[in-house]
XYZ file of C-alpha atoms in Angstrom:
660
model
C 173.744 134.398 63.827
C 172.410 133.051 67.112
C 172.141 129.317 67.577
C 168.637 127.945 67.134
C 166.804 126.731 70.242
C 166.787 122.937 70.371
C 163.371 121.215 70.342
C 163.051 117.729 71.739
C 159.829 115.709 71.581
C 159.195 113.267 74.391
C 158.130 110.019 72.763
C 157.906 107.906 75.894
C 155.921 109.504 78.805
C 157.727 107.211 81.262
C 161.099 108.770 80.264
C 160.062 112.400 80.971
C 162.562 112.732 83.835
C 165.418 111.443 81.664
C 164.581 113.868 78.864
C 164.483 116.786 81.315
C 167.906 115.829 82.707
C 169.453 115.445 79.230
C 168.098 118.837 78.096
C 169.494 120.525 81.173
C 172.963 119.051 80.470
C 172.795 120.249 76.884
C 172.057 123.841 77.950
C 168.288 123.852 77.779
C 165.651 124.139 75.089
C 162.018 123.356 74.386
C 160.687 120.028 75.576
C 157.586 119.164 73.550
C 155.008 116.964 75.247
C 152.542 115.393 72.788
C 149.017 114.547 73.972
C 148.944 112.000 76.773
C 149.581 111.564 80.498
C 153.123 111.892 81.852
C 153.509 110.260 85.260
C 155.693 112.001 87.838
C 156.454 109.410 90.508
C 159.562 111.083 91.894
C 160.463 114.720 92.535
C 161.193 116.573 89.308
C 162.906 119.939 88.768
C 162.422 121.936 85.576
C 165.487 124.134 85.084
C 164.994 127.831 84.121
C 166.628 127.002 80.762
C 163.839 124.582 79.840
C 160.464 125.375 78.294
C 157.690 122.804 78.594
C 155.504 122.871 75.504
C 152.222 121.087 76.243
C 150.438 119.972 73.105
C 146.689 119.408 73.217
C 145.813 116.716 75.776
C 149.264 116.563 77.391
C 149.427 116.701 81.181
C 151.691 115.836 84.077
C 150.215 113.425 86.620
C 152.071 114.201 89.852
C 151.830 111.420 92.403
C 150.870 112.168 96.010
C 153.867 113.211 98.070
C 155.862 114.216 94.985
C 156.823 117.720 93.907
C 157.535 119.351 90.581
C 159.853 122.322 91.052
C 158.896 124.336 88.027
C 161.371 127.133 87.218
C 161.213 127.208 83.441
C 158.674 128.481 80.945
C 155.314 126.976 80.000
C 153.637 127.007 76.616
C 150.100 125.634 76.775
C 146.515 126.241 75.792
C 143.576 126.681 78.167
C 143.221 123.052 79.224
C 144.443 120.827 82.021
C 148.215 120.297 82.062
C 148.679 119.371 85.753
C 146.942 116.460 87.481
C 147.424 114.229 90.507
C 147.705 114.898 94.231
C 151.309 116.072 94.235
C 152.543 119.669 94.470
C 153.922 122.237 92.078
C 156.466 124.645 93.475
C 159.222 126.842 92.178
C 159.257 130.112 90.264
C 158.010 129.425 86.746
C 158.767 132.020 84.118
C 155.073 132.635 83.551
C 152.995 135.752 84.151
C 149.527 134.324 83.551
C 148.094 131.153 85.041
C 144.730 129.553 84.325
C 142.579 127.487 86.701
C 142.015 125.138 83.728
C 145.727 124.192 83.822
C 145.030 122.647 87.228
C 141.812 120.884 86.275
C 139.049 123.495 86.558
C 136.122 122.578 84.309
C 134.137 125.810 84.622
C 130.867 124.042 83.900
C 128.955 125.383 86.925
C 128.709 121.886 88.439
C 132.118 120.452 89.271
C 133.971 121.874 92.273
C 136.819 124.023 90.949
C 138.060 125.184 94.363
C 141.255 123.112 94.386
C 142.177 124.051 90.829
C 141.760 127.765 91.519
C 143.741 127.463 94.739
C 146.603 125.633 93.021
C 146.790 128.397 90.408
C 146.966 131.032 93.159
C 149.581 129.096 95.120
C 152.025 128.925 92.221
C 151.278 132.463 90.964
C 152.278 133.992 94.317
C 155.902 132.899 93.796
C 156.337 135.091 90.715
C 153.761 137.855 91.298
C 151.632 136.436 88.538
C 148.024 136.783 87.420
C 145.413 134.060 87.635
C 143.202 134.588 84.598
C 139.626 133.306 84.588
C 138.467 132.776 80.995
C 134.751 132.990 80.293
C 133.139 130.131 82.236
C 131.018 129.395 85.296
C 133.347 128.402 88.144
C 132.141 126.701 91.304
C 134.247 127.245 94.410
C 133.947 127.338 98.201
C 136.677 129.091 100.197
C 139.571 130.635 98.263
C 142.688 131.555 100.261
C 144.280 134.655 98.797
C 148.065 135.049 98.644
C 150.396 138.015 98.409
C 151.514 139.331 95.045
C 148.711 137.635 93.108
C 146.224 139.226 90.757
C 142.933 137.491 90.018
C 141.427 138.758 86.785
C 138.283 137.616 85.048
C 137.634 137.876 81.353
C 134.160 138.947 80.280
C 131.645 136.318 81.307
C 133.769 134.773 84.062
C 131.304 133.829 86.806
C 132.356 132.578 90.235
C 129.958 131.191 92.825
C 129.576 128.428 95.351
C 127.689 125.187 94.910
C 123.948 125.402 95.444
C 124.241 124.001 98.971
C 126.501 126.899 100.054
C 125.744 130.628 99.983
C 128.879 132.296 98.584
C 132.370 131.750 97.345
C 134.485 133.200 100.151
C 137.754 135.021 99.467
C 139.796 135.040 102.652
C 143.307 136.005 103.674
C 145.296 137.218 106.645
C 148.616 139.032 106.760
C 148.926 139.290 102.981
C 149.747 142.230 100.745
C 149.923 143.440 97.177
C 147.059 141.456 95.731
C 144.318 142.414 93.291
C 140.939 141.000 92.303
C 139.084 142.362 89.312
C 136.395 141.739 86.670
C 134.612 138.743 88.151
C 130.888 138.095 88.357
C 128.851 135.892 90.675
C 128.080 135.414 94.354
C 131.039 135.886 96.652
C 132.051 137.571 99.872
C 135.311 138.598 101.587
C 136.966 138.050 104.956
C 140.331 139.850 104.824
C 142.326 140.685 107.946
C 145.657 142.350 108.770
C 146.394 142.852 105.083
C 147.615 145.796 103.052
C 148.137 147.369 99.653
C 145.376 145.630 97.740
C 142.790 146.502 95.101
C 139.360 144.947 94.671
C 137.624 146.389 91.648
C 135.062 145.915 88.899
C 133.335 142.965 90.560
C 129.685 142.324 89.739
C 127.976 140.500 92.600
C 124.294 139.616 92.851
C 122.340 137.932 95.655
C 125.350 137.188 97.823
C 124.545 136.119 101.371
C 127.726 137.225 103.154
C 129.417 140.586 103.553
C 132.727 142.093 102.459
C 134.610 142.288 105.744
C 138.037 143.928 106.106
C 139.599 143.906 109.573
C 142.777 145.756 110.601
C 143.674 146.364 106.958
C 145.666 149.286 105.538
C 146.022 150.963 102.159
C 143.275 148.941 100.534
C 141.101 150.157 97.674
C 137.590 148.885 96.955
C 136.694 150.420 93.623
C 133.770 150.440 91.194
C 132.143 147.216 92.320
C 128.469 146.328 92.069
C 126.671 144.499 94.858
C 123.077 144.036 93.790
C 120.066 142.580 95.600
C 122.040 141.149 98.461
C 120.528 138.409 100.597
C 122.684 139.619 103.476
C 120.061 141.140 105.758
C 121.912 141.100 109.094
C 125.470 142.312 108.436
C 127.172 145.326 106.958
C 127.563 144.976 103.222
C 131.054 146.521 103.069
C 132.635 146.536 106.534
C 135.908 148.256 107.434
C 136.780 147.449 111.053
C 139.932 148.826 112.643
C 141.255 149.831 109.226
C 143.577 152.642 108.172
C 143.939 154.525 104.879
C 141.189 152.657 103.083
C 139.371 153.930 99.989
C 135.880 152.781 99.012
C 135.040 154.586 95.814
C 132.591 154.289 92.957
C 130.810 151.228 94.335
C 127.145 150.590 93.620
C 125.154 148.846 96.339
C 121.519 148.525 95.405
C 118.605 146.362 96.468
C 115.259 146.018 94.748
C 113.085 146.520 97.824
C 112.905 149.696 99.894
C 114.955 149.271 103.100
C 115.884 145.791 101.736
C 112.685 144.647 103.445
C 114.368 144.364 106.873
C 114.109 146.196 110.172
C 116.200 149.283 110.770
C 119.814 149.117 111.971
C 120.559 146.019 109.892
C 122.334 145.725 106.590
C 124.362 148.968 106.475
C 125.774 149.815 103.052
C 129.346 150.864 103.964
C 130.506 150.892 107.592
C 133.877 152.282 108.703
C 134.090 151.158 112.331
C 136.954 152.127 114.652
C 138.860 153.135 111.541
C 140.887 156.186 110.563
C 141.914 158.042 107.412
C 139.278 156.200 105.398
C 137.624 157.801 102.385
C 134.115 156.773 101.339
C 133.658 158.556 98.019
C 131.330 158.641 95.021
C 129.397 155.501 95.945
C 125.729 154.848 95.121
C 123.967 153.113 98.016
C 120.268 152.382 97.716
C 117.664 150.453 99.729
C 119.865 149.003 102.454
C 118.195 147.969 105.695
C 120.296 150.242 107.926
C 122.302 153.377 107.188
C 123.737 154.049 103.794
C 127.137 154.998 105.276
C 128.195 154.806 108.936
C 131.283 155.869 110.855
C 131.194 154.356 114.334
C 133.130 152.642 117.107
C 133.331 148.875 117.317
C 132.093 148.049 120.803
C 133.737 144.631 120.522
C 137.165 146.300 120.810
C 137.970 146.564 124.523
C 140.787 149.120 124.291
C 139.395 152.649 124.270
C 142.344 153.872 122.207
C 141.916 151.138 119.601
C 138.163 151.651 119.506
C 138.388 155.250 118.257
C 137.050 156.195 114.856
C 138.471 159.450 113.490
C 139.741 161.466 110.529
C 137.389 159.919 107.988
C 135.648 161.388 104.945
C 132.334 160.750 103.179
C 132.189 162.752 99.966
C 130.213 162.715 96.735
C 128.045 159.728 97.678
C 124.424 159.183 96.668
C 122.403 157.440 99.388
C 118.751 156.664 98.631
C 115.951 154.833 100.410
C 117.973 153.312 103.230
C 116.256 151.970 106.339
C 117.826 154.397 108.801
C 119.931 157.491 108.140
C 121.580 158.234 104.857
C 124.947 158.986 106.518
C 125.720 158.653 110.240
C 128.691 159.407 112.456
C 128.017 157.515 115.683
C 129.945 157.007 118.906
C 129.315 154.195 121.371
C 130.949 156.364 124.040
C 130.838 160.091 123.551
C 133.591 161.588 121.385
C 135.248 158.276 120.508
C 134.201 159.178 116.984
C 135.565 162.540 115.890
C 137.063 164.595 113.063
C 134.585 163.353 110.445
C 133.895 165.309 107.259
C 130.630 164.700 105.395
C 130.679 166.777 102.230
C 128.953 166.987 98.872
C 126.650 163.990 99.333
C 123.101 163.508 98.046
C 120.679 161.946 100.544
C 117.170 161.105 99.303
C 114.256 159.339 101.026
C 116.190 157.722 103.843
C 113.830 156.486 106.568
C 115.050 158.689 109.417
C 117.533 161.532 108.988
C 119.484 162.423 105.912
C 122.616 162.945 108.025
C 122.971 162.229 111.734
C 125.789 163.167 114.107
C 125.501 161.143 117.323
C 127.834 161.691 120.282
C 130.533 163.008 117.929
C 133.080 165.770 118.269
C 134.761 167.876 115.616
C 132.619 167.159 112.588
C 131.986 169.116 109.371
C 128.741 168.695 107.419
C 128.869 170.847 104.314
C 127.424 171.206 100.812
C 125.131 168.184 101.067
C 121.740 167.908 99.382
C 119.018 166.297 101.503
C 115.399 165.574 100.606
C 112.815 162.978 101.620
C 109.451 163.771 99.996
C 108.305 160.121 100.081
C 109.075 159.446 103.756
C 106.260 159.775 106.291
C 107.998 158.278 109.321
C 108.922 160.422 112.302
C 112.451 161.779 112.413
C 114.249 164.594 114.202
C 115.423 166.302 111.055
C 117.210 166.259 107.759
C 120.397 166.896 109.727
C 120.185 165.692 113.323
C 122.911 166.564 115.836
C 122.666 164.557 119.046
C 124.827 165.164 122.150
C 127.695 166.340 119.931
C 130.246 169.129 120.158
C 132.318 171.368 117.883
C 130.166 170.814 114.792
C 130.032 172.948 111.628
C 126.960 172.608 109.388
C 127.323 174.889 106.390
C 126.091 175.310 102.838
C 123.658 172.390 102.822
C 120.521 172.308 100.654
C 117.522 170.824 102.470
C 114.253 170.364 100.554
C 110.950 168.606 101.212
C 111.791 166.715 104.409
C 109.319 165.192 106.894
C 110.118 167.286 109.956
C 112.925 169.676 110.919
C 115.618 170.912 108.621
C 118.370 170.910 111.274
C 117.891 169.829 114.889
C 120.123 169.755 117.944
C 119.064 167.221 120.563
C 119.972 166.364 124.159
C 121.566 162.972 124.730
C 120.624 161.814 128.205
C 122.789 158.701 127.931
C 126.027 160.686 127.511
C 128.193 162.515 130.085
C 127.848 165.765 128.116
C 124.174 165.693 127.334
C 123.850 168.943 125.416
C 125.155 169.771 122.005
C 127.579 172.680 122.192
C 129.784 174.843 120.006
C 127.589 174.346 116.936
C 127.888 176.597 113.866
C 124.905 176.557 111.497
C 125.601 178.877 108.573
C 124.547 179.453 104.969
C 122.153 176.518 104.752
C 119.119 176.649 102.458
C 116.162 175.033 104.228
C 112.987 174.736 102.182
C 109.658 173.007 102.823
C 110.321 171.215 106.094
C 107.387 169.327 107.639
C 106.634 168.484 104.035
C 104.003 165.907 105.024
C 102.201 168.595 107.089
C 102.244 166.447 110.221
C 100.502 167.549 113.395
C 103.072 169.089 115.773
C 101.091 167.717 118.718
C 102.036 164.184 117.689
C 105.362 165.093 116.155
C 107.137 166.651 119.153
C 106.907 170.084 117.568
C 109.590 169.169 115.047
C 108.248 171.628 112.496
C 111.176 174.040 112.507
C 113.704 174.957 109.893
C 116.282 174.925 112.686
C 115.317 173.520 116.075
C 117.706 174.279 118.930
C 116.164 171.579 121.086
C 119.191 170.767 123.194
C 122.189 172.985 122.492
C 124.387 175.644 124.008
C 126.738 178.168 122.389
C 125.305 177.979 118.880
C 125.792 180.381 115.970
C 122.847 180.508 113.546
C 123.697 182.912 110.776
C 123.149 183.438 107.048
C 120.600 180.643 106.626
C 117.697 180.874 104.168
C 114.267 179.655 105.318
C 111.692 179.258 102.569
C 108.277 177.571 102.637
C 106.560 177.101 99.268
C 104.311 174.164 100.153
C 100.700 175.033 99.380
C 97.667 174.068 101.448
C 99.268 173.605 104.831
C 97.054 172.669 107.761
C 99.780 173.242 110.336
C 102.140 176.182 110.319
C 105.901 175.956 110.408
C 108.575 177.974 112.175
C 111.901 179.160 110.881
C 113.783 178.778 114.176
C 112.757 177.359 117.542
C 114.850 177.908 120.669
C 114.288 175.584 123.609
C 117.314 176.340 125.753
C 120.912 177.407 125.651
C 122.904 180.505 124.759
C 122.949 181.335 121.075
C 123.855 184.004 118.575
C 121.139 184.204 115.919
C 121.660 186.899 113.330
C 121.514 187.658 109.633
C 119.213 184.847 108.505
C 116.924 185.314 105.491
C 113.239 184.582 106.061
C 111.152 185.758 103.046
C 107.906 184.252 104.377
C 108.355 185.984 107.731
C 107.957 182.631 109.448
C 108.029 182.672 113.260
C 111.339 182.654 115.068
C 110.037 181.337 118.320
C 110.820 180.103 121.776
C 109.707 176.539 122.236
C 107.152 176.125 125.026
C 107.826 173.108 127.190
C 105.047 171.408 129.153
C 105.957 173.275 132.350
C 105.729 176.595 130.491
C 109.244 177.582 131.529
C 111.755 179.077 129.174
C 115.526 179.135 129.277
C 116.373 180.910 126.056
C 119.561 182.979 126.103
C 121.908 184.827 123.877
C 125.605 185.553 124.153
C 128.260 187.559 122.314
C 127.312 191.278 122.235
C 124.065 190.629 124.136
C 122.142 192.484 121.495
C 118.443 192.619 122.414
C 116.694 189.682 120.827
C 113.128 189.943 119.594
C 111.354 186.637 120.080
C 107.818 185.594 119.138
C 106.675 183.575 122.129
C 103.616 181.935 123.661
C 105.221 182.486 127.056
C 102.779 183.837 129.657
C 105.093 184.119 132.613
C 104.322 186.163 135.772
C 103.444 189.652 134.600
C 103.318 191.243 138.047
C 106.771 190.583 139.438
C 108.691 189.228 136.452
C 109.364 185.913 138.141
C 110.445 184.049 135.018
C 113.688 182.124 135.425
C 116.598 181.812 133.056
C 116.130 184.945 130.938
C 119.183 187.052 130.159
C 118.979 190.759 130.882
C 118.456 192.837 127.782
C 116.029 190.418 126.169
C 112.879 191.710 124.492
C 109.990 189.576 123.225
C 106.369 189.728 122.208
C 103.742 187.729 124.073
C 101.011 186.649 121.659
C 98.583 185.797 124.485
C 98.860 189.192 126.180
C 99.493 191.261 123.038
C 102.376 192.850 124.892
C 106.100 193.430 124.502
C 108.294 192.465 127.444
C 111.756 193.668 128.398
C 114.051 192.354 131.108
C 116.391 194.944 132.559
C 120.016 194.389 133.463
C 119.921 195.036 137.198
C 116.535 193.830 138.365
C 114.753 190.617 137.536
C 111.606 192.338 136.290
C 109.571 192.463 133.147
C 108.174 195.720 131.770
C 105.131 194.956 129.629
C 104.148 197.234 126.753
C 100.591 197.251 125.449
C 100.009 198.049 121.786
C 96.754 200.051 121.704
C 95.323 200.078 118.190
C 91.978 201.782 118.926
C 92.526 204.792 121.207
C 92.320 208.207 119.472
C 92.024 210.415 122.545
C 95.693 210.826 123.168
C 95.083 209.277 126.549
C 94.897 205.610 127.549
C 91.460 204.174 126.904
C 91.723 201.459 129.550
C 93.434 200.911 132.864
C 96.359 198.537 133.200
C 98.372 197.429 136.185
C 101.192 199.650 137.429
C 104.410 199.073 135.497
C 102.744 198.811 132.076
C 103.589 200.942 129.082
C 100.963 201.682 126.459
C 101.754 202.774 122.921
C 98.887 204.239 120.891
C 99.127 203.553 117.202
C 96.499 206.177 116.371
C 98.170 209.088 118.187
C 101.792 207.896 118.215
C 102.049 208.558 121.968
C 103.615 206.410 124.668
C 102.349 206.330 128.279
C 103.612 204.750 131.472
C 101.340 203.590 134.319
C 103.360 204.354 137.421
C 100.878 205.015 140.242
C 98.091 203.137 141.951
C 94.615 203.114 140.431
C 93.206 205.517 143.042
C 95.940 208.080 142.517
C 95.624 211.115 140.293
C 98.207 211.468 137.559
C 98.527 207.720 137.355
C 99.590 207.899 133.683
C 102.750 209.669 132.603
C 103.595 210.335 128.985
C 106.981 208.951 127.958
C 109.291 211.273 126.006
C 112.886 210.881 124.878
C 115.782 212.933 126.215
C 119.516 212.454 125.697
C 118.731 209.430 123.554
C 117.198 207.615 126.540
C 113.617 207.146 127.644
C 112.774 209.479 130.510
C 109.516 209.400 132.417
C 108.696 213.096 132.110
C 105.786 215.099 130.848
C 106.588 217.008 127.667
C 106.287 220.266 129.603
C 109.120 219.142 131.864
C 111.658 218.876 129.042
C 114.375 221.501 129.399
C 113.743 224.862 127.769
C 117.454 225.111 126.977
C 118.162 222.007 124.894
C 121.604 220.702 124.164
C 122.753 218.825 121.100
C 121.386 215.295 121.085
C 118.228 215.986 123.114
C 115.410 213.823 121.737
C 111.762 213.565 122.701
C 108.388 212.624 121.341
C 106.394 215.760 120.450
C 102.705 215.119 121.164
C 101.617 217.984 118.902
C 103.677 216.925 115.918
C 102.982 213.284 116.797
C 106.541 212.339 115.928
C 109.942 212.099 117.619
C 112.266 215.102 117.198
C 115.871 215.856 118.140
C 118.034 218.952 118.688
C 121.115 219.212 116.421
C 122.673 222.044 118.444
C 120.950 224.776 116.445
C 117.565 223.543 115.294
C 114.947 220.953 116.178
C 114.565 218.379 113.416
C 112.398 215.358 112.746
C 114.027 212.080 111.806
C 113.677 212.869 108.099
C 116.057 215.807 108.721
C 113.440 218.530 108.321
C 113.640 221.597 110.591
C 110.509 221.735 112.726
C 109.035 224.205 115.173
C 108.349 222.626 118.531
C 107.213 223.745 121.948
C 109.051 221.431 124.319
C-alpha cells in the first residue's frame, strides 16, 4: 500500500518559508494555507514535490523585487491567491490559470489588465490555459505570449475602460497561441507570429481593427464582429502574411455601407499576402469592399509587395460600399493567381466582383445580383486592364448595368485586357434599373468588350425577362479587339452589336478560323470606297441605317453593300443604286449586281451560282454541259439548284427540270 501524502497546515503566515523548506526535506506533500495573507519578503521556491492548497481567503503577498519560483501544484478556488508587486516565475504543475488568482475583480469597473497579464506570463512557461470565468473584465493592452490559450466561459466579457476604445491584444514573434470564446470590444495587432488560432469571439462596436502583419499559419475562425465603429481601417487585415485561413467569420453592420464613404472599412483584406484562404465568411454593410486582395503600397520592395496564390471561396458579401470581392494591383500584375469561386455577392454598391490590373485569375461559379443598387457601375463582373483571366459558370441576375465588362486601364503599361475567356455564364436581366444608356456610358450589355483583345466568348446564356423596359439591352457589345464569339445562347434574339464610339470609327476584329462574323451595327462608314479602318477581311455585317449588308473582301479594302428589296415583284430592280451594290429581291428570290454606270445599258447583272461560288453571269451564260457541283439560282424556279453529276436537284433533294 502506497504511503499517504503528508498534509501540513501553516499556522503562522510569517513562517511560510520555513514550512516550505521542511516539506521539501521530508520529500514533499500538501502545504495547506488557511485564510489570511502570507508575506513573501525574500525569494521563495516551491519544489515540484509540493502542492500549495489555498483555502478560502488565503493569498501570498509578494514584496516588490521578490520572486516566487513556483514549480509545484496549486489547489485553489476562483479567488485571489497572489498579491503584491513581486513576480511569479517557474513552471507550475497547473494547466488552467485564472485572472482572479492574480487579483482580477471582473466587475466591469476595476482595471484587470495587470491580473490578466500576470496569468498569461506564468501560463506561457507550461503551455497552459488562462480561463476567464463569467464576468465583465476591464483591460487595456494585453501582451500575448507563445504557448498560451485564452479561453472564456459563457458570459466572459472583455473590454476597455470607458475612456479607451478597445482592449488590444498584441504580440510579436510569438507562436502556438489560441484565443477563444470571449465577448466584448477588442482588437488585434499581431506581427511576425505563427501557428495560432483565434476563434468564436463575439465582438460588438469595437473601434480598432484586427491587424496581422507578416504572420504565417494563422487561423481566424467563426468570429463575429458586429456594428463596428471602425470606419477608416480594414476590419480583418492580413498584410504580408502567408498560409492564413479566415473562415466562417461574420462581419455585419446595421447601416448600409456602414454609413461611410467608399474605399473605407473593408471587411477582409489580404494585402501583399500569399496562400491565404478567405472562405465561408458572411460580410455585410462594410464601407469598402467585402473582400480585397491587393498590394500594400507601403512595402517598398516589389518582390515583397506581391499578392498571389490566394483564394476566396464560399463567401456571402452583401451591401458593401464598393465591390463585393476585388483583386487589385497597385502596379499591374503584382497581384496574380487569384481564385474567386462559389461566392454570393448581393447589392454591393459597385461591382459584384472586380479584377483590377491582375494577371492569372479565375472567377467561377459565383452568384451575383444587385436589384436594390441604382448607382453607376461597369458591371457585375468588371475586368480592368487585366490579363489571362477565366470567367466561367457564373450566375448573374438583376444587376444595374453590364453583366461582364472588360475595360481599358489608361494608368497601366498594358492598358487593354487580353487573353480573357468568358464561358458558360448565365447573364439575366442586366440594366435592371432600366437606366438611360446616354447617361450610363452604354453599359447595357450582357457582355461588353469595351477594352479587350484576344477574348473567347462562348457558351454563355443571355436572357432578359424584365417587363416594361424603356431602353433596350444588348447581349454582346464589341468596341475593339480581336475576339472569338461563338455558340452563345440568346433566346430573346437580343442584339450582338458593335459599339459606336463618338468618332463613328470601329475596330472590331475576330481571330482563330476567321469565320465570317455577322454583326448588327449602326456603323455608316464610307459606302463608296470602303474607307473604314480596322476591319478584318471576311467580315460581314448589317447596317441598320442603310438597310444593307456589307462584306469586306480579303485582298482589297472595299465594302460590297447588299440591298434587301422587300417590295419589287418585277424580277428586275425597282430603283437605281450606285455601282458596286447588290440587290436581293425577297418577292422574286433573285439577286442582281449593279456593275456599270447609270447611263450604260445592261447596268444590272443577275447573280447566279456556279461551282459553289458566286459568278457574275446571266443565267443564259451558264454552261450547257454541267459538271458535278455546278450550282446556280434558277430565275424560273425561283430557287437555287445544283447538278449532282446526273440530275439537277433543288436543295430539298428533289430532281428538277431546268433550262440553264
